[in-house]
Short mmCIF file of C-alpha atoms and ligand atoms in Angstrom, two decimals:
data_model
loop_
_atom_site.label_atom_id
_atom_site.label_comp_id
_atom_site.label_asym_id
_atom_site.label_seq_id
_atom_site.Cartn_x
_atom_site.Cartn_y
_atom_site.Cartn_z
CA MET A 1 92.93 94.62 130.79
CA ALA A 2 94.87 96.67 128.25
CA ASN A 3 93.75 97.98 124.90
CA VAL A 4 96.14 98.17 121.98
CA ALA A 5 96.86 100.89 119.42
CA VAL A 6 98.45 99.73 116.17
CA ILE A 7 100.30 102.43 114.28
CA GLY A 8 102.71 102.51 111.35
CA SER A 9 106.25 103.48 112.33
CA GLN A 10 107.57 104.32 108.86
CA TRP A 11 105.85 105.77 105.77
CA GLY A 12 102.80 103.49 105.76
CA ASP A 13 102.17 100.06 104.22
CA GLU A 14 104.11 98.32 107.00
CA GLY A 15 101.54 95.54 107.22
CA LYS A 16 99.09 97.10 109.69
CA GLY A 17 96.11 95.33 108.10
CA LYS A 18 97.63 91.88 108.54
CA ILE A 19 98.61 92.53 112.16
CA VAL A 20 95.27 94.15 113.09
CA ASP A 21 93.48 91.17 111.57
CA TRP A 22 95.67 88.76 113.54
CA LEU A 23 95.26 90.68 116.81
CA SER A 24 91.54 91.24 116.31
CA GLU A 25 90.92 87.61 117.20
CA ARG A 26 91.72 88.72 120.76
CA ALA A 27 89.78 92.00 120.53
CA ASP A 28 86.10 92.89 120.87
CA VAL A 29 86.10 96.26 119.13
CA VAL A 30 88.31 97.61 116.33
CA VAL A 31 88.45 101.39 115.83
CA ARG A 32 89.83 103.54 113.00
CA PHE A 33 90.72 106.99 114.37
CA GLN A 34 92.31 109.02 111.55
CA GLY A 35 92.90 109.13 107.82
CA GLY A 36 90.34 108.00 105.32
CA HIS A 37 90.24 105.88 102.20
CA ASN A 38 93.81 106.89 101.39
CA ALA A 39 94.69 103.84 103.50
CA GLY A 40 94.97 100.40 101.93
CA HIS A 41 95.16 97.53 104.39
CA THR A 42 95.61 94.02 103.02
CA LEU A 43 94.46 90.85 104.77
CA VAL A 44 95.31 87.42 103.39
CA ILE A 45 93.26 84.60 104.87
CA GLY A 46 93.69 81.26 103.13
CA ASN A 47 92.99 81.83 99.45
CA LYS A 48 91.10 85.08 100.04
CA THR A 49 92.58 88.57 99.95
CA TYR A 50 90.69 91.50 101.44
CA LYS A 51 91.66 95.09 100.74
CA LEU A 52 90.27 97.57 103.22
CA SER A 53 90.51 101.34 102.96
CA LEU A 54 87.95 102.80 105.30
CA LEU A 55 86.53 99.85 107.17
CA PRO A 56 88.42 98.67 110.25
CA SER A 57 90.20 95.39 109.56
CA GLY A 58 88.31 93.68 112.41
CA VAL A 59 85.18 93.68 110.28
CA VAL A 60 86.39 90.55 108.49
CA ARG A 61 86.21 88.59 111.77
CA GLY A 62 82.80 90.12 112.53
CA LYS A 63 84.15 92.25 115.37
CA LEU A 64 82.38 95.48 116.29
CA SER A 65 84.02 97.93 113.87
CA VAL A 66 84.07 101.62 114.52
CA ILE A 67 84.99 104.55 112.31
CA GLY A 68 85.83 107.35 114.74
CA ASN A 69 85.38 111.10 114.46
CA GLY A 70 89.05 111.57 113.51
CA VAL A 71 88.46 109.81 110.18
CA VAL A 72 87.35 111.75 107.11
CA VAL A 73 84.57 109.74 105.49
CA ASP A 74 83.67 109.61 101.82
CA PRO A 75 80.15 108.15 102.09
CA TRP A 76 80.16 106.82 98.52
CA ALA A 77 83.51 105.12 99.05
CA LEU A 78 82.18 103.68 102.31
CA LEU A 79 79.11 102.18 100.64
CA LYS A 80 81.20 100.80 97.79
CA GLU A 81 83.61 99.12 100.20
CA ILE A 82 80.72 97.63 102.17
CA GLU A 83 79.35 96.19 98.91
CA ILE A 84 82.73 94.73 97.89
CA LEU A 85 83.11 93.05 101.27
CA ARG A 86 79.57 91.71 101.16
CA GLY A 87 80.46 90.25 97.78
CA GLN A 88 83.34 88.46 99.52
CA GLY A 89 80.98 86.99 102.08
CA VAL A 90 81.61 89.44 104.95
CA ALA A 91 78.46 90.64 106.69
CA VAL A 92 78.71 94.40 107.17
CA THR A 93 75.52 95.36 109.00
CA PRO A 94 74.69 98.24 111.37
CA ASP A 95 75.15 95.70 114.19
CA VAL A 96 78.80 95.36 113.28
CA LEU A 97 79.71 98.77 111.85
CA ALA A 98 79.36 102.18 113.52
CA VAL A 99 80.46 105.49 112.03
CA ALA A 100 80.84 108.55 114.26
CA GLU A 101 78.14 111.16 113.74
CA ASN A 102 80.76 113.87 114.23
CA ALA A 103 83.12 112.62 111.50
CA ALA A 104 83.67 115.08 108.65
CA LEU A 105 82.76 114.09 105.11
CA ILE A 106 84.91 113.87 102.02
CA LEU A 107 82.88 115.20 99.09
CA PRO A 108 83.59 114.91 95.36
CA LEU A 109 84.84 118.51 95.42
CA HIS A 110 87.61 117.48 97.83
CA SER A 111 89.13 114.88 95.57
CA LYS A 112 88.78 117.24 92.63
CA LEU A 113 90.66 119.94 94.56
CA ASP A 114 93.28 117.44 95.71
CA LEU A 115 94.04 116.52 92.09
CA LEU A 116 93.94 120.13 90.86
CA ARG A 117 96.41 121.19 93.54
CA GLU A 118 98.75 118.33 92.76
CA GLU A 119 98.68 119.25 89.10
CA ALA A 120 99.44 122.89 89.95
CA ARG A 121 102.42 121.86 92.09
CA GLY A 122 104.04 120.17 89.10
CA ALA A 123 107.43 118.70 90.03
CA GLY A 124 106.90 119.71 93.68
CA LYS A 125 103.83 117.52 94.03
CA ILE A 126 103.28 115.57 97.24
CA GLY A 127 102.10 112.48 95.42
CA THR A 128 98.83 112.27 97.35
CA THR A 129 96.40 109.44 96.80
CA GLY A 130 94.02 111.98 95.23
CA ARG A 131 91.24 110.93 97.58
CA GLY A 132 90.55 114.44 98.89
CA ILE A 133 92.02 113.78 102.33
CA GLY A 134 93.92 117.09 102.69
CA PRO A 135 91.09 119.34 101.47
CA ALA A 136 88.58 117.53 103.72
CA TYR A 137 90.74 118.05 106.82
CA GLU A 138 91.23 121.69 105.81
CA ASP A 139 87.46 122.22 105.79
CA LYS A 140 87.16 120.47 109.13
CA ALA A 141 89.76 122.75 110.74
CA ALA A 142 88.15 125.77 109.07
CA ARG A 143 84.79 124.82 110.63
CA ARG A 144 82.87 124.60 107.39
CA ALA A 145 82.89 120.81 106.93
CA ILE A 146 79.70 118.84 106.44
CA ARG A 147 79.61 116.05 108.98
CA LEU A 148 77.68 112.81 109.06
CA CYS A 149 75.19 114.22 111.56
CA ASP A 150 74.42 117.01 109.08
CA LEU A 151 73.23 114.43 106.58
CA LEU A 152 70.57 113.45 109.07
CA ASP A 153 69.36 117.04 109.40
CA PRO A 154 67.89 117.79 105.96
CA ASP A 155 66.71 121.27 106.93
CA ALA A 156 70.14 122.54 107.88
CA LEU A 157 71.95 120.85 104.99
CA ASP A 158 71.10 123.49 102.42
CA GLY A 159 72.70 126.27 104.48
CA LYS A 160 75.79 124.17 105.14
CA VAL A 161 76.23 123.45 101.45
CA GLN A 162 75.87 127.17 100.62
CA ASN A 163 78.46 128.07 103.24
CA LEU A 164 80.88 125.43 101.98
CA LEU A 165 80.50 126.41 98.35
CA GLN A 166 81.04 130.08 99.05
CA HIS A 167 84.60 129.10 99.90
CA HIS A 168 85.13 126.33 97.37
CA ASN A 169 83.67 128.06 94.34
CA ALA A 170 85.90 131.08 94.94
CA LEU A 171 88.84 128.67 95.10
CA LEU A 172 87.77 126.82 91.96
CA ARG A 173 87.32 130.10 90.09
CA GLY A 174 90.87 131.06 91.06
CA LEU A 175 92.16 127.76 89.72
CA GLY A 176 90.21 128.25 86.50
CA ALA A 177 88.12 125.16 87.21
CA GLU A 178 84.41 124.55 86.92
CA GLU A 179 82.36 125.61 89.94
CA VAL A 180 80.17 123.22 91.94
CA ASN A 181 76.42 123.51 91.57
CA ALA A 182 74.77 123.74 95.01
CA ALA A 183 71.54 122.00 93.97
CA GLU A 184 73.48 119.09 92.47
CA LEU A 185 75.62 118.61 95.56
CA LEU A 186 72.56 118.84 97.78
CA ALA A 187 70.81 116.19 95.71
CA GLN A 188 73.86 113.93 95.93
CA LEU A 189 73.96 114.32 99.70
CA ARG A 190 70.22 113.73 100.08
CA GLY A 191 70.59 110.63 97.96
CA VAL A 192 73.40 109.10 100.01
CA ALA A 193 72.03 110.12 103.45
CA PRO A 194 69.48 107.31 103.94
CA LYS A 195 72.04 104.71 102.85
CA VAL A 196 74.64 105.65 105.46
CA ALA A 197 72.17 106.69 108.17
CA PRO A 198 71.82 103.19 109.71
CA PHE A 199 75.55 103.14 110.50
CA VAL A 200 75.75 106.60 112.07
CA LYS A 201 76.17 106.37 115.85
CA THR A 202 77.30 108.31 118.90
CA VAL A 203 80.64 106.57 118.98
CA TRP A 204 81.97 107.98 122.25
CA GLN A 205 78.97 106.44 124.06
CA LEU A 206 79.44 103.16 122.30
CA LEU A 207 83.11 103.08 123.35
CA ASP A 208 82.21 104.07 126.90
CA ALA A 209 79.82 101.12 127.03
CA ALA A 210 82.56 98.87 125.64
CA ARG A 211 84.91 100.01 128.41
CA LYS A 212 82.26 99.34 131.04
CA ARG A 213 81.94 95.79 129.70
CA SER A 214 85.77 95.53 129.88
CA ASP A 215 85.83 94.88 126.17
CA ARG A 216 89.23 94.81 124.52
CA ILE A 217 89.60 97.70 122.12
CA LEU A 218 92.04 97.63 119.23
CA PHE A 219 92.79 101.00 117.62
CA GLU A 220 93.82 100.68 113.98
CA GLY A 221 96.04 103.46 112.69
CA ALA A 222 96.49 104.34 109.05
CA GLN A 223 99.60 105.67 107.30
CA GLY A 224 102.70 105.92 109.51
CA SER A 225 104.58 108.23 111.88
CA MET A 226 106.70 109.72 109.12
CA LEU A 227 103.51 110.77 107.31
CA ASP A 228 102.16 112.46 110.46
CA VAL A 229 101.24 116.10 109.78
CA ASP A 230 103.33 117.24 112.78
CA HIS A 231 106.05 114.64 113.15
CA GLY A 232 106.54 113.46 109.59
CA THR A 233 108.54 114.66 106.62
CA TYR A 234 106.44 117.82 106.23
CA PRO A 235 105.13 118.92 103.73
CA PHE A 236 105.37 115.43 102.22
CA VAL A 237 102.90 114.01 104.70
CA THR A 238 99.22 113.24 105.02
CA SER A 239 96.89 115.73 106.71
CA SER A 240 96.22 113.93 109.99
CA ASN A 241 98.10 112.90 113.10
CA THR A 242 98.98 109.27 112.67
CA VAL A 243 100.62 108.70 116.05
CA ALA A 244 98.93 106.82 118.89
CA GLY A 245 97.93 110.00 120.73
CA GLN A 246 95.38 110.50 117.99
CA ALA A 247 93.62 107.24 118.91
CA ALA A 248 92.01 109.00 121.89
CA THR A 249 90.96 112.26 120.21
CA GLY A 250 90.03 110.54 116.98
CA SER A 251 87.55 108.21 118.65
CA GLY A 252 86.30 110.02 121.75
CA ILE A 253 87.93 108.08 124.55
CA GLY A 254 90.34 109.12 127.29
CA VAL A 255 94.09 108.93 126.66
CA GLY A 256 94.39 106.36 129.42
CA ALA A 257 92.29 103.94 127.36
CA VAL A 258 94.76 103.70 124.51
CA GLY A 259 97.00 101.20 126.28
CA TYR A 260 99.86 99.37 124.59
CA VAL A 261 101.24 101.03 121.47
CA LEU A 262 102.36 98.53 118.84
CA GLY A 263 104.42 100.04 116.03
CA ILE A 264 104.16 98.10 112.79
CA THR A 265 107.59 98.08 111.22
CA LYS A 266 108.76 96.66 107.91
CA ALA A 267 112.13 94.89 108.02
CA TYR A 268 113.26 97.32 105.30
CA THR A 269 111.79 100.68 104.24
CA THR A 270 109.29 101.77 101.61
CA ARG A 271 107.59 104.99 100.69
CA VAL A 272 104.95 105.82 98.09
CA GLY A 273 104.69 109.39 96.83
CA SER A 274 107.29 112.17 96.95
CA GLY A 275 109.51 113.37 99.78
CA PRO A 276 112.81 112.61 101.48
CA PHE A 277 113.87 108.98 101.93
CA PRO A 278 117.52 108.83 103.02
CA SER A 279 117.98 105.05 102.77
CA GLU A 280 116.27 104.74 99.37
CA LEU A 281 117.99 102.39 96.92
CA HIS A 282 117.99 103.29 93.24
CA ASP A 283 119.92 100.15 92.31
CA GLN A 284 119.20 96.48 91.69
CA ILE A 285 118.80 95.80 95.41
CA GLY A 286 115.95 98.33 95.63
CA GLN A 287 114.42 96.72 92.57
CA THR A 288 114.71 93.25 94.12
CA LEU A 289 113.10 94.40 97.40
CA GLY A 290 110.19 95.86 95.43
CA GLU A 291 109.71 92.69 93.39
CA ARG A 292 109.99 90.27 96.30
CA GLY A 293 107.88 92.43 98.59
CA HIS A 294 105.27 93.12 95.87
CA GLU A 295 105.67 96.77 96.69
CA PHE A 296 102.84 98.32 94.76
CA GLY A 297 100.35 100.65 96.45
CA THR A 298 97.10 99.01 97.54
CA VAL A 299 95.07 102.15 96.80
CA THR A 300 96.70 103.70 93.74
CA GLY A 301 98.75 100.81 92.35
CA ARG A 302 101.83 103.04 92.32
CA LYS A 303 105.25 101.46 92.63
CA ARG A 304 106.60 101.93 96.14
CA ARG A 305 110.12 103.30 96.57
CA CYS A 306 112.31 100.81 98.49
CA GLY A 307 115.39 101.02 100.68
CA TRP A 308 117.31 99.58 103.61
CA PHE A 309 115.93 99.52 107.12
CA ASP A 310 116.30 102.94 108.72
CA ALA A 311 116.81 102.43 112.45
CA ALA A 312 117.28 106.16 113.16
CA LEU A 313 113.87 106.86 111.65
CA VAL A 314 112.07 104.10 113.55
CA ARG A 315 113.77 105.07 116.81
CA GLN A 316 112.46 108.59 116.27
CA SER A 317 108.95 107.24 115.56
CA ALA A 318 109.11 105.12 118.68
CA LYS A 319 110.01 108.10 120.88
CA VAL A 320 107.49 110.47 119.30
CA GLY A 321 104.65 107.95 119.31
CA GLY A 322 105.37 106.19 122.59
CA ILE A 323 105.75 102.81 120.92
CA ASN A 324 106.00 99.99 123.47
CA GLY A 325 106.84 97.19 121.08
CA ILE A 326 107.01 96.58 117.36
CA ALA A 327 105.57 94.02 115.00
CA LEU A 328 108.40 93.39 112.55
CA THR A 329 106.94 92.45 109.16
CA LYS A 330 108.20 91.15 105.83
CA LEU A 331 111.37 89.64 107.25
CA ASP A 332 111.04 86.97 104.54
CA VAL A 333 111.64 89.59 101.82
CA LEU A 334 115.24 89.87 103.08
CA ASP A 335 115.93 86.13 102.59
CA GLY A 336 118.92 85.40 100.37
CA PHE A 337 120.87 88.65 100.69
CA GLU A 338 124.54 88.08 101.44
CA GLU A 339 124.67 91.21 103.51
CA LEU A 340 122.18 93.78 104.72
CA LYS A 341 122.59 97.41 105.60
CA ILE A 342 120.94 99.28 108.43
CA CYS A 343 120.81 103.06 108.47
CA ILE A 344 121.92 104.27 111.90
CA GLY A 345 122.01 108.03 111.32
CA TYR A 346 122.60 110.71 108.73
CA ASP A 347 125.35 112.85 107.36
CA ILE A 348 123.83 116.25 106.69
CA ASN A 349 126.23 118.72 105.09
CA GLY A 350 129.14 117.10 106.92
CA GLN A 351 127.43 116.96 110.32
CA HIS A 352 126.30 113.71 111.95
CA PHE A 353 122.68 113.38 113.08
CA ASP A 354 121.19 110.37 114.88
CA TYR A 355 117.69 111.62 114.02
CA LEU A 356 115.98 113.27 111.08
CA PRO A 357 115.71 117.01 111.76
CA SER A 358 112.46 118.79 110.89
CA ALA A 359 113.67 121.32 108.32
CA ALA A 360 112.85 120.17 104.80
CA HIS A 361 116.20 121.33 103.39
CA LEU A 362 118.09 119.28 105.99
CA GLN A 363 115.92 116.23 105.35
CA ALA A 364 116.54 116.57 101.63
CA ALA A 365 120.32 116.71 102.23
CA ALA A 366 120.40 113.71 104.60
CA LYS A 367 122.80 110.98 103.46
CA PRO A 368 122.46 107.63 105.21
CA VAL A 369 125.18 106.34 107.52
CA TYR A 370 125.10 102.56 107.36
CA GLU A 371 126.30 99.62 109.32
CA THR A 372 126.56 96.36 107.45
CA VAL A 373 125.35 93.08 108.90
CA GLU A 374 125.44 89.50 107.68
CA GLY A 375 122.45 88.20 105.71
CA TRP A 376 121.05 84.64 105.56
CA SER A 377 120.54 82.20 102.73
CA GLU A 378 117.79 80.11 104.36
CA SER A 379 114.09 80.84 103.90
CA THR A 380 112.19 82.48 106.72
CA ARG A 381 108.97 82.64 104.74
CA GLY A 382 106.10 81.13 106.65
CA ALA A 383 108.12 80.56 109.82
CA ARG A 384 105.79 80.22 112.79
CA SER A 385 108.29 79.83 115.59
CA TRP A 386 111.52 81.47 116.64
CA ALA A 387 113.25 78.07 116.34
CA GLN A 388 112.58 78.06 112.59
CA LEU A 389 114.63 81.21 112.06
CA PRO A 390 118.30 81.16 111.00
CA ALA A 391 120.74 82.48 113.61
CA THR A 392 121.74 85.42 111.41
CA ALA A 393 118.10 86.48 110.99
CA ILE A 394 117.73 86.46 114.78
CA LYS A 395 120.91 88.54 114.98
CA TYR A 396 119.42 91.05 112.53
CA ILE A 397 116.27 91.31 114.66
CA ARG A 398 118.28 91.72 117.87
CA ARG A 399 120.37 94.47 116.31
CA ILE A 400 117.22 96.30 115.21
CA GLU A 401 115.80 96.08 118.73
CA GLU A 402 119.02 97.49 120.13
CA LEU A 403 119.14 100.38 117.68
CA ILE A 404 115.48 101.41 117.93
CA GLU A 405 115.42 100.83 121.71
CA VAL A 406 112.12 98.92 121.49
CA PRO A 407 111.55 95.14 121.64
CA VAL A 408 109.94 93.01 118.95
CA ALA A 409 106.53 91.83 120.19
CA LEU A 410 105.39 90.15 116.97
CA LEU A 411 107.13 88.88 113.87
CA SER A 412 105.49 88.38 110.49
CA THR A 413 106.96 86.06 107.90
CA SER A 414 104.40 86.10 105.05
CA PRO A 415 101.18 87.87 104.06
CA GLU A 416 99.14 84.95 105.41
CA ARG A 417 97.28 85.56 108.69
CA ASP A 418 98.82 82.71 110.64
CA ASP A 419 102.42 83.15 109.54
CA THR A 420 102.99 85.25 112.62
CA ILE A 421 105.18 84.69 115.66
CA LEU A 422 104.04 86.04 119.00
CA VAL A 423 106.80 87.11 121.37
CA THR A 424 104.83 89.32 123.76
CA ASP A 425 101.04 89.60 123.79
CA PRO A 426 100.30 93.35 123.52
CA PHE A 427 96.90 92.83 125.17
CA THR A 428 98.35 91.34 128.33
CA ASP A 429 101.79 92.93 128.53
P1 GDP B 1 99.24 98.41 105.57
O1 GDP B 1 98.80 99.60 104.79
O2 GDP B 1 100.19 98.76 106.67
O3 GDP B 1 98.09 97.59 106.08
O4 GDP B 1 100.05 97.50 104.56
P2 GDP B 1 99.62 97.09 103.05
O5 GDP B 1 98.55 96.08 103.14
O6 GDP B 1 99.37 98.32 102.25
O7 GDP B 1 100.98 96.51 102.52
C1 GDP B 1 101.62 95.44 103.13
C2 GDP B 1 101.73 94.29 102.12
O8 GDP B 1 102.64 93.33 102.62
C3 GDP B 1 100.43 93.57 101.88
O9 GDP B 1 100.39 93.13 100.56
C4 GDP B 1 100.51 92.38 102.84
O10 GDP B 1 99.75 91.27 102.40
C5 GDP B 1 101.98 92.09 102.79
N1 GDP B 1 102.56 91.51 104.01
C6 GDP B 1 102.23 91.77 105.30
N2 GDP B 1 103.08 91.10 106.13
C7 GDP B 1 103.94 90.42 105.35
C8 GDP B 1 105.07 89.58 105.61
O11 GDP B 1 105.45 89.33 106.74
N3 GDP B 1 105.74 89.07 104.52
C9 GDP B 1 105.36 89.35 103.24
N4 GDP B 1 106.07 88.83 102.25
N5 GDP B 1 104.31 90.15 102.96
C10 GDP B 1 103.62 90.68 104.00
P1 IMO B 2 98.30 102.90 104.74
O1 IMO B 2 97.28 103.05 105.85
C1 IMO B 2 101.39 104.75 102.34
C2 IMO B 2 100.90 109.00 101.34
C3 IMO B 2 100.65 109.37 99.90
C4 IMO B 2 101.35 110.73 99.86
C5 IMO B 2 101.01 111.31 101.23
C6 IMO B 2 99.80 112.24 101.24
O2 IMO B 2 97.91 101.94 103.70
O3 IMO B 2 99.65 102.68 105.30
P2 IMO B 2 97.17 111.83 101.09
O4 IMO B 2 96.34 111.20 100.02
O5 IMO B 2 97.04 111.17 102.42
O6 IMO B 2 96.99 113.31 101.19
O7 IMO B 2 98.70 111.62 100.59
O8 IMO B 2 100.74 110.20 102.07
N1 IMO B 2 99.95 108.00 101.92
C7 IMO B 2 100.27 106.73 102.17
N2 IMO B 2 101.39 106.04 101.93
N3 IMO B 2 100.38 104.17 102.98
C8 IMO B 2 99.24 104.85 103.25
O9 IMO B 2 98.25 104.34 104.01
C9 IMO B 2 99.13 106.18 102.80
N4 IMO B 2 98.17 107.12 102.88
C10 IMO B 2 98.69 108.24 102.34
O10 IMO B 2 101.24 108.45 99.04
O11 IMO B 2 102.73 110.56 99.81
MG1 MG B 3 98.67 100.25 102.85
#
């Protein structure tokens, strides 16, 4: 029985939350393996909308929900999200939610540093979510992070805080910012520790037990391949690996357990924050896509940049991330366009590329090479079967499959959970 990893194949916000929620009906365990509360995953179920940042989307169906070691965890944000969900009638108890003891924490000093750095960058800013993601991963790699297990070891915590602040206060002094008081931070950590403690588990053991029971595991990625710290549009990326390979290391399970890789792919392209975006539209069409697709960030409320579907980019994501099939989302947003464009490669300083090269100056110079296809006037919104789709919409989908060299496994035609067409079941394929 296969497990499934859901990852974004563009710049995030492809509709991962909706698809994970839909698939989690068939799963037993849902695992987040990277990122943090920079993610914003939206689930629409009947007249209720759930916005999840840190909690795996399976929690809404009461599935065992796991936050793996690859995630950076802001304990205050975690508790707040649990409260919000409880307010919406979702039971988030230690029976349902497990957070890896070896996950690194995001502290208030991380978000402060994130914002200070962005301010210092001025026009060259990355456009981060300001949640402290980058600085928290830096501390993890530098081996000075405070991890969840440290919260449960009050005697050692003091020394860890001192060690961390030795670095951070020097940095803050350099930036001309106020230093962090060790006693205050320690008190904050001691205050939050007993509240998160019931959720802290040895996740690798829990996943091993799930495998022994032949449970179906669904790995829920955040962000997207083009925001991956290695494979994305560096430096305009997030600070974690977002590709499916990370599902294993970010949760403590063997690579063989990851299974089918489902790339969530928007039928056009969006990006929030700075960085190259060859098929971006600065005209009325881009405006229309944003309005129809409600393209505003779930976390920061920022307007998302919009553009045509970039097949070269998604093909690259598919190769790099080992995507077996895609879930094509938001097809309905393209309803009513007379013609559609698909980016099939780039002109970079007069040279043709069928992929986006790594060098930032080449990415910045990339001009899209388009092919034009026929649009459709009929509505696809809410379609629940292939037969309900206009022939030209099917043609558009087929052309995308051809260009990205990956088949469509799922199709989404509205935000609503059940407006989803299954072509191939990722769990049994
Ligand atoms: P995620 O970060 O990948 O989970 O995506 P977000 O939740 O940030 O953004 C996707 C948005 O598109 C959400 O508001 C979803 O409710 C919405 N959405 C998902 N699938 C569809 C779809 O097929 N059609 C339309 N119109 N909206 C969708
Ligand atoms: P989901 O999971 C879209 C972007 C930010 C910024 C860059 C770095 O909802 O798809 P960070 O705060 O991570 O250091 O910001 O990454 N970004 C996202 N864009 N969707 C996301 O998550 C994102 N998470 C981070 O806008 O450009
Ligand atoms: Mg999102």
